[in-house]
């Protein structure tokens, strides 16, 4: 039980397990449906060029 591992003390072991399970479920859906995985990937990558996400950098 290393204290450094728990950066968020509000996450109970139950919540941690639920998060891990949701990630596993998501990964399974991505494996089962390549089209869904492609759409998710493209949306995530579009964040790099979307004005809402790049606005802060332009203000420098």
mmCIF file with all atom_site columns, C-alpha atoms in Angstrom:
data_model
loop_
_atom_site.group_PDB
_atom_site.id
_atom_site.type_symbol
_atom_site.label_atom_id
_atom_site.label_alt_id
_atom_site.label_comp_id
_atom_site.label_asym_id
_atom_site.label_entity_id
_atom_site.label_seq_id
_atom_site.pdbx_PDB_ins_code
_atom_site.Cartn_x
_atom_site.Cartn_y
_atom_site.Cartn_z
_atom_site.occupancy
_atom_site.B_iso_or_equiv
_atom_site.pdbx_formal_charge
_atom_site.auth_seq_id
_atom_site.auth_comp_id
_atom_site.auth_asym_id
_atom_site.auth_atom_id
_atom_site.pdbx_PDB_model_num
ATOM 1  C CA . UNK A 1 1  ? 0.000   0.000  0.000   1.00 0.00 ? 1  UNK A CA 1
ATOM 2  C CA . UNK A 1 2  ? 2.302   2.713  -1.258  1.00 0.00 ? 2  UNK A CA 1
ATOM 3  C CA . UNK A 1 3  ? 0.820   6.132  -0.520  1.00 0.00 ? 3  UNK A CA 1
ATOM 4  C CA . UNK A 1 4  ? 2.347   7.669  -3.657  1.00 0.00 ? 4  UNK A CA 1
ATOM 5  C CA . UNK A 1 5  ? 0.210   5.418  -5.825  1.00 0.00 ? 5  UNK A CA 1
ATOM 6  C CA . UNK A 1 6  ? -3.000  6.972  -4.508  1.00 0.00 ? 6  UNK A CA 1
ATOM 7  C CA . UNK A 1 7  ? -2.766  10.478 -5.914  1.00 0.00 ? 7  UNK A CA 1
ATOM 8  C CA . UNK A 1 8  ? -6.528  10.890 -5.401  1.00 0.00 ? 8  UNK A CA 1
ATOM 9  C CA . UNK A 1 9  ? -7.581  9.894  -1.883  1.00 0.00 ? 9  UNK A CA 1
ATOM 10 C CA . UNK A 1 10 ? -11.296 10.121 -2.785  1.00 0.00 ? 10 UNK A CA 1
ATOM 11 C CA . UNK A 1 11 ? -10.955 7.045  -5.003  1.00 0.00 ? 11 UNK A CA 1
ATOM 12 C CA . UNK A 1 12 ? -12.012 4.113  -2.907  1.00 0.00 ? 12 UNK A CA 1
ATOM 13 C CA . UNK A 1 13 ? -10.892 0.591  -3.850  1.00 0.00 ? 13 UNK A CA 1
ATOM 14 C CA . UNK A 1 14 ? -14.422 -0.001 -5.159  1.00 0.00 ? 14 UNK A CA 1
ATOM 15 C CA . UNK A 1 15 ? -14.227 3.041  -7.429  1.00 0.00 ? 15 UNK A CA 1
ATOM 16 C CA . UNK A 1 16 ? -10.765 2.020  -8.618  1.00 0.00 ? 16 UNK A CA 1
ATOM 17 C CA . UNK A 1 17 ? -12.085 -1.412 -9.535  1.00 0.00 ? 17 UNK A CA 1
ATOM 18 C CA . UNK A 1 18 ? -15.075 0.086  -11.368 1.00 0.00 ? 18 UNK A CA 1
ATOM 19 C CA . UNK A 1 19 ? -12.761 2.365  -13.353 1.00 0.00 ? 19 UNK A CA 1
ATOM 20 C CA . UNK A 1 20 ? -10.541 -0.584 -14.284 1.00 0.00 ? 20 UNK A CA 1
ATOM 21 C CA . UNK A 1 21 ? -13.621 -2.566 -15.344 1.00 0.00 ? 21 UNK A CA 1
ATOM 22 C CA . UNK A 1 22 ? -14.922 0.297  -17.500 1.00 0.00 ? 22 UNK A CA 1
ATOM 23 C CA . UNK A 1 23 ? -11.530 0.593  -19.188 1.00 0.00 ? 23 UNK A CA 1
ATOM 24 C CA . UNK A 1 24 ? -11.530 -3.171 -19.850 1.00 0.00 ? 24 UNK A CA 1
ATOM 25 C CA . UNK A 1 25 ? -15.063 -2.984 -21.273 1.00 0.00 ? 25 UNK A CA 1
ATOM 26 C CA . UNK A 1 26 ? -14.076 -0.079 -23.500 1.00 0.00 ? 26 UNK A CA 1
ATOM 27 C CA . UNK A 1 27 ? -10.992 -1.917 -24.754 1.00 0.00 ? 27 UNK A CA 1
ATOM 28 C CA . UNK A 1 28 ? -13.115 -4.998 -25.519 1.00 0.00 ? 28 UNK A CA 1
ATOM 29 C CA . UNK A 1 29 ? -15.593 -2.907 -27.520 1.00 0.00 ? 29 UNK A CA 1
ATOM 30 C CA . UNK A 1 30 ? -12.716 -1.405 -29.488 1.00 0.00 ? 30 UNK A CA 1
ATOM 31 C CA . UNK A 1 31 ? -11.401 -4.896 -30.318 1.00 0.00 ? 31 UNK A CA 1
ATOM 32 C CA . UNK A 1 32 ? -14.846 -6.132 -31.365 1.00 0.00 ? 32 UNK A CA 1
ATOM 33 C CA . UNK A 1 33 ? -15.628 -3.113 -33.542 1.00 0.00 ? 33 UNK A CA 1
ATOM 34 C CA . UNK A 1 34 ? -12.697 -1.733 -35.575 1.00 0.00 ? 34 UNK A CA 1
ATOM 35 C CA . UNK A 1 35 ? -14.915 0.996  -37.063 1.00 0.00 ? 35 UNK A CA 1
ATOM 36 C CA . UNK A 1 36 ? -15.754 2.304  -33.583 1.00 0.00 ? 36 UNK A CA 1
ATOM 37 C CA . UNK A 1 37 ? -12.067 2.247  -32.698 1.00 0.00 ? 37 UNK A CA 1
ATOM 38 C CA . UNK A 1 38 ? -11.214 4.218  -35.859 1.00 0.00 ? 38 UNK A CA 1
ATOM 39 C CA . UNK A 1 39 ? -13.863 6.871  -35.111 1.00 0.00 ? 39 UNK A CA 1
ATOM 40 C CA . UNK A 1 40 ? -12.699 7.197  -31.502 1.00 0.00 ? 40 UNK A CA 1
ATOM 41 C CA . UNK A 1 41 ? -9.074  7.533  -32.610 1.00 0.00 ? 41 UNK A CA 1
ATOM 42 C CA . UNK A 1 42 ? -9.917  10.186 -35.223 1.00 0.00 ? 42 UNK A CA 1
ATOM 43 C CA . UNK A 1 43 ? -11.919 12.226 -32.720 1.00 0.00 ? 43 UNK A CA 1
ATOM 44 C CA . UNK A 1 44 ? -9.102  12.070 -30.195 1.00 0.00 ? 44 UNK A CA 1
ATOM 45 C CA . UNK A 1 45 ? -6.540  13.118 -32.794 1.00 0.00 ? 45 UNK A CA 1
ATOM 46 C CA . UNK A 1 46 ? -8.732  15.991 -34.022 1.00 0.00 ? 46 UNK A CA 1
ATOM 47 C CA . UNK A 1 47 ? -8.442  17.528 -30.553 1.00 0.00 ? 47 UNK A CA 1
ATOM 48 C CA . UNK A 1 48 ? -4.828  18.394 -31.403 1.00 0.00 ? 48 UNK A CA 1
ATOM 49 C CA . UNK A 1 49 ? -5.939  20.786 -34.151 1.00 0.00 ? 49 UNK A CA 1
ATOM 50 C CA . UNK A 1 50 ? -9.348  21.912 -32.857 1.00 0.00 ? 50 UNK A CA 1
ATOM 51 C CA . UNK A 1 51 ? -9.438  25.682 -32.067 1.00 0.00 ? 51 UNK A CA 1
ATOM 52 C CA . UNK A 1 52 ? -10.976 25.114 -28.627 1.00 0.00 ? 52 UNK A CA 1
ATOM 53 C CA . UNK A 1 53 ? -8.011  23.010 -27.550 1.00 0.00 ? 53 UNK A CA 1
ATOM 54 C CA . UNK A 1 54 ? -5.292  25.047 -29.269 1.00 0.00 ? 54 UNK A CA 1
ATOM 55 C CA . UNK A 1 55 ? -6.571  28.525 -28.301 1.00 0.00 ? 55 UNK A CA 1
ATOM 56 C CA . UNK A 1 56 ? -4.495  28.684 -25.111 1.00 0.00 ? 56 UNK A CA 1
ATOM 57 C CA . UNK A 1 57 ? -1.279  28.134 -27.030 1.00 0.00 ? 57 UNK A CA 1
ATOM 58 C CA . UNK A 1 58 ? -2.069  30.946 -29.507 1.00 0.00 ? 58 UNK A CA 1
ATOM 59 C CA . UNK A 1 59 ? -2.474  33.479 -26.705 1.00 0.00 ? 59 UNK A CA 1
ATOM 60 C CA . UNK A 1 60 ? 1.164   33.136 -25.661 1.00 0.00 ? 60 UNK A CA 1
#
